């Protein structure tokens, strides 16, 4: 399941960090990036970014394939707002909100939020669209209209016929990714995301990186720390992916499905507690029945012809990510069941042309499928998730459908063959027009052979994330005990793998993405670390944030959510 970027894994060929000394005895600059880099030329942002004049934008050229650092380049879009107090400036703070597939191009706007203003005095706020996202060599696997078609169903306990339909759709989606991306597809992965991050550091003129990653951003941030520990100044890992290689990514998704059931239970309890406001029942079971009633009504008659069970599920899944959604969703459900669908339409109706959603999903799928081996037999998925759904039905099967293309992901030989086919076509065209000499033809043939050999003999194997004691400066880990998207054991695991790190835990809370948000205790630790370089003890704890207040104005709730999403 994509880890939602609320406030705002490894490639098919695991390569070395490319930081060995060059031939001839020359000493390599320890701060050198993994490929030649040029400073970013910042200027006005493109209109499509919807950023104010105070924010400047540029592009960063990075290799598609870091094994060939001087080869083909792709360009990543970058945004920046300068530190608001130049005399206090400490450098650039780069942020990634997760995904995979999320952009932080709007991160420079965070400096205007009250909890971020002190940090914005000290840092340039730098956002970017990772490879594949937005205008950064964008990926697509399916026609956006087909991807966002509605209404669709989302049964808790799918029939065999429904499962066969979803398997067929997953196979078609994986084929679409291979056909649309061709030979480029394997290069969209977490290892390259980490290398791109080091290229960005160098292009910004930063000798060492200050970085904040949330959700998936903690995973490739940890990859970065493993590959480039000497390039780190300060790092915050907020809502932490379990980095154990065997967890990436199939088992992490199984754990998510279990954890989301607990967070859904939190919402049911809260709604039942406030039955005087929402009239959905005085017990969790009663509220669940109310929700199930809405599902059945939408299955029989979709609202506006577009909101069916799957659209309802997608909207209510957000209650598991952030408490700010609790009053909004309870209000919408109550109104709908009492005859008024306006709030449900406002909160669950598909909008736009679907291009951004399809692009984000394509990047998510490519990164997770490329990062590690997934079970190739549907029977394995069916067995594991049927078992989990017996006690955790809320999100289990939708999580399966989102990730199932990885069971049918093109193997590396097919991706390499696509590259060879492209090369053959290109050289044939040039030869036909008399623009290709014999030496170039030989080089092209040798390159194609090397690509095939690398591909056929490589393995998709996640990096064993860890650093030696003292190799990495103290870093700050943040986690909520009841986080569903990145369950809490992941934070404990990463702390074991990064000696000297400090873990701040928000007790009895489950909001995903907790830095500089609604908990003053957490905020104090984050600000002390970023602004003054102070780290707390090995493990410290904060009490939970206050639960939402029923009846709070929906407009205010929407504003808070938009602030949390960086919109």
Coordinates of C-alpha atoms in Angstrom, one line a residue:
X1 CA 0.0 0.0 0.0
X2 CA 1.3 3.4 -0.9
X3 CA 2.3 5.3 2.2
X4 CA 0.2 8.5 1.9
X5 CA 2.1 11.7 1.9
X6 CA 0.1 13.5 4.5
X7 CA 2.3 16.4 5.3
X8 CA 3.7 17.3 2.8
X9 CA 12.9 0.1 -2.5
X10 CA 16.1 -1.9 -4.4
X11 CA 16.9 -1.9 -8.1
X12 CA 17.0 -5.0 -10.2
X13 CA 20.8 -4.7 -10.2
X14 CA 22.4 -3.9 -6.8
X15 CA 25.5 -1.9 -7.6
X16 CA 28.3 -0.6 -5.4
X17 CA 28.0 3.0 -4.2
X18 CA 30.5 3.9 -7.0
X19 CA 32.8 5.7 -4.6
X20 CA 35.9 3.7 -5.1
X21 CA 39.2 5.5 -5.9
X22 CA 39.7 6.1 -9.7
X23 CA 42.5 4.4 -11.6
X24 CA 45.9 6.0 -11.6
X25 CA 46.2 6.6 -7.9
X26 CA 44.1 9.8 -7.8
X27 CA 42.4 10.5 -4.5
X28 CA 38.6 10.9 -4.9
X29 CA 36.9 13.7 -3.1
X30 CA 35.0 12.0 -0.2
X31 CA 32.1 14.4 -0.8
X32 CA 31.9 13.6 -4.5
X33 CA 28.5 12.4 -5.8
X34 CA 28.1 9.2 -7.7
X35 CA 28.2 10.9 -11.2
X36 CA 29.3 14.2 -12.7
X37 CA 27.0 17.0 -11.5
X38 CA 26.4 20.6 -12.4
X39 CA 24.9 23.3 -10.1
X40 CA 21.2 23.9 -10.6
X41 CA 20.2 27.1 -12.4
X42 CA 17.2 28.3 -10.5
X43 CA 14.6 30.6 -12.0
X44 CA 10.8 31.1 -12.3
X45 CA 8.7 27.9 -11.8
X46 CA 6.7 26.5 -14.6
X47 CA 3.0 27.4 -14.3
X48 CA 2.1 23.7 -14.0
X49 CA 3.8 23.6 -10.6
X50 CA 1.3 26.2 -9.2
X51 CA 4.0 27.8 -7.0
X52 CA 4.2 31.5 -6.0
X53 CA 6.9 33.8 -7.3
X54 CA 8.8 33.5 -4.0
X55 CA 9.6 29.9 -4.8
X56 CA 12.2 29.3 -7.5
X57 CA 12.6 26.1 -9.6
X58 CA 15.3 24.3 -11.7
X59 CA 16.2 20.9 -13.0
X60 CA 18.8 18.4 -12.1
X61 CA 20.4 16.1 -14.6
X62 CA 21.1 12.6 -13.3
X63 CA 22.1 9.3 -15.1
X64 CA 19.3 7.0 -15.9
X65 CA 21.8 4.2 -15.1
X66 CA 24.5 4.9 -12.5
X67 CA 26.6 2.1 -13.9
X68 CA 27.1 4.4 -16.9
X69 CA 27.4 7.8 -15.2
X70 CA 28.3 9.6 -18.4
X71 CA 25.5 8.0 -20.3
X72 CA 21.9 9.0 -20.9
X73 CA 20.5 11.6 -18.5
X74 CA 17.1 12.3 -17.2
X75 CA 16.1 15.6 -15.6
X76 CA 14.4 16.0 -12.2
X77 CA 12.4 19.1 -11.3
X78 CA 13.5 20.9 -8.1
X79 CA 12.0 23.8 -6.1
X80 CA 13.5 26.0 -3.4
X81 CA 12.6 28.8 -1.0
X82 CA 15.5 30.6 0.6
X83 CA 16.0 30.7 4.3
X84 CA 13.9 33.5 5.7
X85 CA 16.7 34.7 8.0
X86 CA 19.9 34.7 5.9
X87 CA 22.1 35.5 8.9
X88 CA 20.9 32.3 10.6
X89 CA 21.1 30.1 7.5
X90 CA 22.6 26.6 8.0
X91 CA 22.1 25.2 4.5
X92 CA 19.5 23.4 2.5
X93 CA 16.8 21.1 4.0
X94 CA 15.7 18.5 1.4
X95 CA 12.4 16.8 2.0
X96 CA 10.7 13.7 0.6
X97 CA 7.1 12.9 1.6
X98 CA 7.1 9.2 0.7
X99 CA 5.1 7.1 -1.7
X100 CA 6.9 5.8 -3.7
X101 CA 5.4 8.2 -6.2
X102 CA 5.0 11.4 -4.1
X103 CA 6.5 14.8 -5.0
X104 CA 7.7 17.4 -2.6
X105 CA 7.7 20.3 -5.1
X106 CA 5.4 22.2 -2.8
X107 CA 7.6 21.7 0.3
X108 CA 9.0 25.3 0.1
X109 CA 5.5 26.5 1.1
X110 CA 5.8 24.7 4.4
X111 CA 7.9 27.6 5.7
X112 CA 4.7 29.7 6.0
X113 CA 3.1 27.2 8.5
X114 CA 3.4 28.2 12.1
X115 CA 5.2 25.0 13.3
X116 CA 7.7 25.3 10.5
X117 CA 8.6 29.0 10.6
X118 CA 11.6 28.7 13.0
X119 CA 13.1 25.9 10.9
X120 CA 12.5 28.0 7.7
X121 CA 14.7 30.8 9.3
X122 CA 17.6 28.5 9.2
X123 CA 17.2 26.5 6.0
X124 CA 16.5 26.8 2.4
X125 CA 13.4 24.5 1.9
X126 CA 14.1 22.3 -1.1
X127 CA 11.6 20.0 -2.7
X128 CA 11.8 17.8 -5.8
X129 CA 9.9 15.3 -7.9
X130 CA 11.8 12.0 -7.8
X131 CA 12.5 10.1 -11.0
X132 CA 9.3 9.1 -12.7
X133 CA 7.1 11.6 -10.8
X134 CA 5.4 14.6 -12.3
X135 CA 7.7 16.1 -15.0
X136 CA 10.8 14.1 -13.8
X137 CA 11.1 11.6 -16.6
X138 CA 7.4 10.6 -15.9
X139 CA 6.3 7.0 -15.8
X140 CA 2.9 5.7 -17.0
X141 CA 1.6 2.2 -17.1
X142 CA -2.0 2.7 -18.2
X143 CA -4.4 5.2 -19.7
X144 CA -5.4 7.6 -16.9
X145 CA -9.0 7.3 -17.8
X146 CA -8.9 3.5 -17.5
X147 CA -6.9 3.7 -14.2
X148 CA -9.5 6.0 -12.6
X149 CA -12.6 4.4 -14.0
X150 CA -15.5 4.5 -11.6
X151 CA -17.6 3.2 -9.9
X152 CA -15.7 0.0 -8.9
X153 CA -16.3 -2.7 -6.3
X154 CA -14.3 -3.5 -3.2
X155 CA -15.6 -6.7 -1.5
X156 CA -14.2 -7.6 1.9
X157 CA -14.3 -11.3 0.9
X158 CA -13.9 -11.5 -2.8
X159 CA -15.3 -14.4 -4.8
X160 CA -13.2 -16.6 -7.0
X161 CA -14.5 -14.9 -10.0
X162 CA -13.6 -11.4 -8.7
X163 CA -10.1 -12.7 -7.9
X164 CA -9.7 -14.0 -11.4
X165 CA -10.7 -10.6 -12.7
X166 CA -8.2 -8.8 -10.5
X167 CA -5.4 -11.2 -11.5
X168 CA -6.1 -10.5 -15.2
X169 CA -6.1 -6.8 -14.5
X170 CA -2.7 -7.0 -12.6
X171 CA -1.2 -8.9 -15.5
X172 CA -2.4 -6.3 -18.0
X173 CA -1.1 -3.5 -15.8
X174 CA 2.4 -5.1 -15.5
X175 CA 2.4 -5.5 -19.3
X176 CA 1.5 -1.9 -19.7
X177 CA 4.4 -0.8 -17.5
X178 CA 6.8 -2.8 -19.6
X179 CA 5.4 -1.6 -22.9
X180 CA 5.3 2.1 -22.0
X181 CA 8.7 2.3 -20.2
X182 CA 10.6 -0.3 -22.2
X183 CA 14.2 -0.7 -21.3
X184 CA 14.1 2.2 -18.8
X185 CA 11.8 0.4 -16.4
X186 CA 14.4 -1.3 -14.2
X187 CA 16.1 2.0 -13.4
X188 CA 13.2 3.3 -11.3
X189 CA 14.1 1.9 -7.9
X190 CA 15.2 2.9 -4.4
X191 CA 18.9 2.6 -5.0
X192 CA 18.7 5.1 -7.8
X193 CA 16.5 7.3 -5.7
X194 CA 19.2 7.4 -3.0
X195 CA 21.9 8.2 -5.6
X196 CA 19.7 10.9 -7.1
X197 CA 19.5 12.4 -3.6
X198 CA 23.3 12.6 -3.4
X199 CA 23.4 14.3 -6.8
X200 CA 20.9 16.8 -5.5
X201 CA 23.0 17.5 -2.5
X202 CA 26.0 18.2 -4.6
X203 CA 24.1 20.3 -7.1
X204 CA 22.9 22.5 -4.3
X205 CA 26.5 23.1 -3.2
X206 CA 26.0 21.2 0.1
X207 CA 29.1 19.3 1.2
X208 CA 26.8 17.3 3.6
X209 CA 23.1 16.6 3.4
X210 CA 20.4 17.7 5.7
X211 CA 17.3 15.6 4.9
X212 CA 13.9 14.8 6.2
X213 CA 12.1 11.7 4.8
X214 CA 8.6 10.6 5.7
X215 CA 7.2 7.1 5.1
X216 CA 8.9 5.6 2.0
X217 CA 11.3 8.6 2.3
X218 CA 12.7 6.9 5.4
X219 CA 13.5 3.8 3.4
X220 CA 15.5 5.3 0.6
X221 CA 16.9 7.8 3.1
X222 CA 18.2 4.8 5.0
X223 CA 19.6 3.4 1.8
X224 CA 21.4 6.8 1.4
X225 CA 22.8 6.6 4.9
X226 CA 24.2 3.2 4.2
X227 CA 25.7 4.1 0.8
X228 CA 26.9 7.6 1.8
X229 CA 27.3 7.9 5.6
X230 CA 30.1 10.5 5.3
X231 CA 27.8 12.7 3.2
X232 CA 25.2 13.1 6.0
X233 CA 24.9 16.2 8.2
X234 CA 21.5 15.7 9.8
X235 CA 18.6 13.3 8.9
X236 CA 15.1 12.9 10.2
X237 CA 13.2 9.6 9.5
X238 CA 9.5 10.2 10.2
X239 CA 7.1 7.2 10.2
X240 CA 9.6 4.5 9.4
X241 CA 9.5 1.6 6.9
X242 CA 10.8 -1.7 8.3
X243 CA 14.1 -2.0 6.4
X244 CA 14.8 -5.7 7.0
X245 CA 15.6 -7.1 3.5
X246 CA 13.1 -9.9 3.9
X247 CA 10.4 -7.3 4.6
X248 CA 10.9 -5.5 1.3
X249 CA 8.2 -5.2 0.1
X250 CA 5.8 -8.2 0.2
X251 CA 5.9 -8.8 4.0
X252 CA 5.7 -5.1 4.8
X253 CA 2.4 -5.0 2.9
X254 CA 1.1 -7.9 4.8
X255 CA 1.9 -6.2 8.1
X256 CA 0.2 -3.0 6.9
X257 CA -3.0 -4.8 6.3
X258 CA -3.0 -6.1 9.9
X259 CA -2.1 -2.6 11.3
X260 CA -4.8 -0.9 9.3
X261 CA -7.4 -3.0 11.0
X262 CA -6.3 -1.6 14.4
X263 CA -6.5 2.0 13.1
X264 CA -9.9 1.4 11.6
X265 CA -11.0 0.1 15.0
X266 CA -9.7 3.4 16.5
X267 CA -12.0 5.3 14.2
X268 CA -15.0 3.1 14.9
X269 CA -14.5 3.6 18.6
X270 CA -14.2 7.4 18.3
X271 CA -17.4 7.6 16.2
X272 CA -19.3 5.4 18.6
X273 CA -18.1 7.6 21.5
X274 CA -19.7 10.6 19.7
X275 CA -23.0 9.0 18.7
X276 CA -24.8 12.1 20.0
X277 CA -23.2 13.9 17.0
X278 CA -23.1 11.3 14.3
X279 CA -26.0 8.9 15.1
X280 CA -24.1 5.9 13.7
X281 CA -24.2 3.7 16.7
X282 CA -23.0 3.5 20.3
X283 CA -20.5 0.6 19.7
X284 CA -17.8 -0.2 17.2
X285 CA -19.9 -3.1 15.9
X286 CA -22.8 -0.7 15.3
X287 CA -20.7 1.8 13.4
X288 CA -19.2 -1.0 11.3
X289 CA -22.7 -2.1 10.4
X290 CA -23.5 1.5 9.4
X291 CA -20.4 1.6 7.2
X292 CA -21.3 -1.8 5.7
X293 CA -24.8 -0.6 5.0
X294 CA -23.3 2.3 3.0
X295 CA -21.2 -0.1 1.0
X296 CA -24.2 -2.2 0.0
X297 CA -26.2 0.9 -0.9
X298 CA -23.4 2.1 -3.1
X299 CA -23.0 -1.3 -4.7
X300 CA -26.7 -1.2 -5.7
X301 CA -26.8 2.4 -6.7
X302 CA -23.5 4.4 -7.0
X303 CA -23.8 8.1 -6.0
X304 CA -23.5 10.3 -9.1
X305 CA -22.8 7.2 -11.1
X306 CA -19.2 7.4 -9.9
X307 CA -19.0 6.6 -6.2
X308 CA -19.1 2.9 -5.6
X309 CA -17.7 0.7 -2.8
X310 CA -14.1 1.1 -3.9
X311 CA -14.4 4.9 -4.0
X312 CA -15.9 4.8 -0.5
X313 CA -13.1 2.6 0.7
X314 CA -10.4 4.9 -0.8
X315 CA -11.9 7.9 1.0
X316 CA -12.3 6.2 4.4
X317 CA -8.8 4.6 4.2
X318 CA -7.5 8.0 5.0
X319 CA -9.0 7.8 8.5
X320 CA -6.1 5.3 9.1
X321 CA -3.5 7.9 8.1
X322 CA -4.5 11.0 9.9
X323 CA -6.9 11.8 12.8
X324 CA -7.9 15.0 11.0
X325 CA -10.0 12.9 8.6
X326 CA -12.1 11.4 11.4
X327 CA -14.8 14.1 11.8
X328 CA -15.0 14.7 8.1
X329 CA -15.6 11.1 7.2
X330 CA -18.0 10.5 10.1
X331 CA -20.1 13.5 9.1
X332 CA -20.2 12.4 5.4
X333 CA -21.2 8.8 6.3
X334 CA -23.9 10.0 8.7
X335 CA -25.4 12.5 6.2
X336 CA -25.4 9.9 3.4
X337 CA -27.1 7.3 5.5
X338 CA -29.7 9.9 6.5
X339 CA -30.4 10.9 2.9
X340 CA -27.9 13.6 2.1
X341 CA -25.0 12.7 -0.2
X342 CA -23.5 16.1 -0.6
X343 CA -20.6 15.6 1.8
X344 CA -19.9 12.1 0.4
X345 CA -19.7 13.6 -3.1
X346 CA -17.3 16.3 -1.8
X347 CA -15.0 13.8 -0.1
X348 CA -15.1 10.7 -2.4
X349 CA -16.0 11.8 -5.9
X350 CA -13.1 11.2 -8.4
X351 CA -11.8 14.5 -9.8
X352 CA -9.5 15.7 -12.5
X353 CA -8.3 13.7 -15.5
X354 CA -6.6 11.0 -13.4
X355 CA -3.1 11.8 -14.9
X356 CA -1.4 12.5 -11.6
X357 CA -3.0 9.5 -9.8
X358 CA -2.0 7.2 -12.6
X359 CA 1.6 8.6 -12.6
X360 CA 1.9 8.3 -8.9
X361 CA 0.7 4.7 -9.0
X362 CA 3.0 3.8 -11.8
X363 CA 6.1 5.0 -9.9
X364 CA 4.9 3.2 -6.7
X365 CA 4.5 0.0 -8.6
X366 CA 7.8 0.3 -10.5
X367 CA 9.9 1.0 -7.4
X368 CA 8.3 -1.7 -5.2
X369 CA 8.4 -4.3 -8.0
X370 CA 11.9 -3.5 -9.0
X371 CA 13.3 -3.3 -5.5
X372 CA 12.9 -7.0 -4.5
X373 CA 11.6 -10.3 -5.5
X374 CA 7.8 -10.9 -5.0
X375 CA 5.9 -14.2 -4.9
X376 CA 5.3 -15.2 -8.5
X377 CA 2.5 -17.6 -7.8
X378 CA -1.0 -16.2 -7.2
X379 CA -1.7 -19.1 -4.8
X380 CA 0.9 -17.7 -2.3
X381 CA -0.9 -14.3 -2.3
X382 CA -4.3 -15.9 -2.0
X383 CA -3.2 -18.1 0.9
X384 CA -1.5 -15.4 2.9
X385 CA -4.2 -12.8 2.4
X386 CA -7.1 -15.1 2.9
X387 CA -5.6 -15.9 6.3
X388 CA -5.1 -12.2 7.2
X389 CA -8.5 -11.2 6.0
X390 CA -10.2 -13.5 8.5
X391 CA -9.3 -11.0 11.3
X392 CA -8.3 -7.9 9.3
X393 CA -10.7 -7.5 6.4
X394 CA -10.9 -3.7 6.2
X395 CA -7.9 -3.1 3.8
X396 CA -6.4 -6.5 3.1
X397 CA -7.7 -7.3 -0.4
X398 CA -7.5 -3.7 -1.7
X399 CA -3.8 -3.8 -0.6
X400 CA -3.4 -7.0 -2.6
X401 CA -4.9 -5.6 -5.8
X402 CA -2.6 -2.5 -5.6
X403 CA 0.5 -4.6 -5.4
X404 CA -0.4 -7.7 -7.4
X405 CA 1.3 -6.4 -10.6
X406 CA 4.6 -7.3 -8.9
X407 CA 3.7 -11.0 -9.2
X408 CA 3.7 -10.6 -13.0
X409 CA 6.5 -8.0 -13.3
X410 CA 8.7 -8.4 -16.4
X411 CA 11.9 -10.2 -15.6
X412 CA 15.1 -8.5 -16.3
X413 CA 15.8 -10.5 -19.4
X414 CA 12.6 -9.0 -21.0
X415 CA 13.6 -5.5 -20.0
X416 CA 17.1 -6.0 -21.4
X417 CA 15.6 -7.5 -24.6
X418 CA 13.5 -4.3 -25.0
X419 CA 16.7 -2.3 -24.7
X420 CA 18.5 -4.5 -27.3
X421 CA 15.5 -4.1 -29.6
X422 CA 15.6 -0.3 -29.3
X423 CA 19.4 -0.4 -30.0
X424 CA 19.0 -2.6 -33.0
X425 CA 16.2 -0.4 -34.4
X426 CA 18.3 2.7 -33.8
X427 CA 21.5 1.4 -35.4
X428 CA 19.6 0.0 -38.3
X429 CA 17.9 3.3 -39.0
X430 CA 21.3 5.1 -38.8
X431 CA 23.0 2.5 -41.0
X432 CA 20.2 2.9 -43.5
X433 CA 20.8 6.6 -43.7
X434 CA 24.5 6.2 -43.8
X435 CA 25.2 8.0 -40.5
X436 CA 26.6 5.0 -38.6
X437 CA 30.2 4.0 -38.9
X438 CA 31.6 0.5 -38.2
X439 CA 33.1 1.5 -34.9
X440 CA 29.8 2.8 -33.6
X441 CA 28.1 -0.4 -34.7
X442 CA 30.6 -2.5 -32.8
X443 CA 30.2 -0.4 -29.7
X444 CA 26.5 -0.7 -29.9
X445 CA 26.7 -4.4 -30.2
X446 CA 29.1 -4.7 -27.3
X447 CA 26.9 -2.5 -25.1
X448 CA 23.8 -4.6 -25.9
X449 CA 25.6 -7.8 -25.0
X450 CA 26.8 -6.2 -21.7
X451 CA 23.2 -5.1 -20.9
X452 CA 21.9 -8.6 -21.4
X453 CA 24.7 -10.2 -19.4
X454 CA 24.1 -7.8 -16.5
X455 CA 20.4 -8.4 -16.6
X456 CA 20.4 -12.2 -16.8
X457 CA 22.9 -12.6 -14.0
X458 CA 21.7 -9.9 -11.6
X459 CA 19.2 -10.4 -8.8
X460 CA 16.6 -8.1 -7.3
X461 CA 17.9 -8.0 -3.8
X462 CA 17.4 -5.2 -1.3
X463 CA 20.3 -3.6 0.3
X464 CA 21.2 -4.7 3.9
X465 CA 20.7 -1.3 5.5
X466 CA 23.1 -0.7 8.4
X467 CA 26.0 1.6 9.4
X468 CA 29.1 1.0 11.5
X469 CA 29.2 2.7 14.9
X470 CA 30.5 6.3 14.5
X471 CA 30.2 6.2 10.7
X472 CA 26.9 8.2 10.7
X473 CA 26.2 11.4 12.6
X474 CA 23.4 11.2 15.1
X475 CA 20.1 11.0 13.3
X476 CA 16.5 11.4 14.6
X477 CA 13.8 8.8 14.2
X478 CA 10.1 9.6 14.7
X479 CA 7.3 7.1 15.1
X480 CA 3.7 6.8 16.3
X481 CA 2.9 3.6 18.2
X482 CA -0.3 2.9 16.2
X483 CA 0.8 4.0 12.8
X484 CA -0.8 1.7 10.3
X485 CA 1.1 2.6 7.1
X486 CA 4.5 2.0 8.7
X487 CA 3.9 -0.1 11.8
X488 CA 6.0 0.7 14.9
X489 CA 8.3 -2.3 14.8
X490 CA 10.0 -0.8 11.7
X491 CA 11.2 2.1 13.8
X492 CA 12.8 -0.2 16.3
X493 CA 14.4 -2.2 13.5
X494 CA 15.9 0.9 11.9
X495 CA 17.3 2.1 15.2
X496 CA 19.1 -1.2 15.6
X497 CA 20.6 -0.8 12.2
X498 CA 21.8 2.9 12.7
X499 CA 23.9 3.0 15.8
X500 CA 23.7 6.3 17.7
X501 CA 20.3 7.2 16.4
X502 CA 17.6 8.6 18.7
X503 CA 14.0 7.5 18.6
X504 CA 11.1 9.8 19.5
X505 CA 7.8 7.8 20.0
X506 CA 4.3 9.3 20.1
X507 CA 2.5 7.0 22.4
X508 CA -1.1 5.7 21.8
X509 CA -1.3 7.6 18.5
X510 CA -1.5 6.6 14.9
X511 CA -1.2 9.6 12.6
X512 CA 1.2 8.9 9.8
X513 CA 3.8 11.7 9.5
X514 CA 4.3 13.4 12.9
X515 CA 7.1 15.9 12.4
X516 CA 6.2 19.6 13.1
X517 CA 2.5 18.7 13.2
X518 CA -0.1 18.5 16.0
X519 CA 2.1 17.3 18.9
X520 CA 4.1 20.1 20.7
X521 CA 6.4 17.5 22.4
X522 CA 7.4 15.9 19.1
X523 CA 7.8 19.4 17.5
X524 CA 10.2 20.5 20.2
X525 CA 12.5 17.5 19.6
X526 CA 12.4 18.1 15.8
X527 CA 13.2 21.8 16.0
X528 CA 16.0 21.3 18.6
X529 CA 17.6 18.8 16.2
X530 CA 17.3 20.8 13.0
X531 CA 18.0 24.2 14.4
X532 CA 20.5 23.5 17.2
X533 CA 21.8 20.0 16.4
X534 CA 20.6 18.6 19.7
X535 CA 19.5 15.0 19.9
X536 CA 17.5 13.5 22.8
X537 CA 18.4 10.2 24.5
X538 CA 18.4 6.8 22.9
X539 CA 14.6 6.6 23.2
X540 CA 12.2 9.3 24.4
X541 CA 8.4 9.4 24.5
X542 CA 5.7 11.9 23.9
X543 CA 2.1 11.6 24.9
X544 CA -0.6 11.4 22.2
X545 CA -2.0 14.4 20.5
X546 CA -5.5 15.4 21.4
X547 CA -8.3 13.5 19.6
X548 CA -10.3 15.5 17.1
X549 CA -13.4 17.4 18.3
X550 CA -16.7 16.3 16.8
X551 CA -18.6 19.0 15.1
X552 CA -15.5 21.1 14.3
X553 CA -16.1 23.1 11.1
X554 CA -15.5 21.0 8.0
X555 CA -13.8 23.9 6.3
X556 CA -11.3 24.2 9.1
X557 CA -10.6 20.4 8.9
X558 CA -10.1 20.6 5.2
X559 CA -7.6 23.5 5.7
X560 CA -5.7 21.5 8.2
X561 CA -5.5 18.5 5.9
X562 CA -4.4 20.7 3.0
X563 CA -1.7 22.2 5.2
X564 CA -0.6 18.7 6.2
X565 CA -0.4 17.7 2.5
X566 CA 1.6 20.8 1.6
X567 CA -1.2 22.1 -0.7

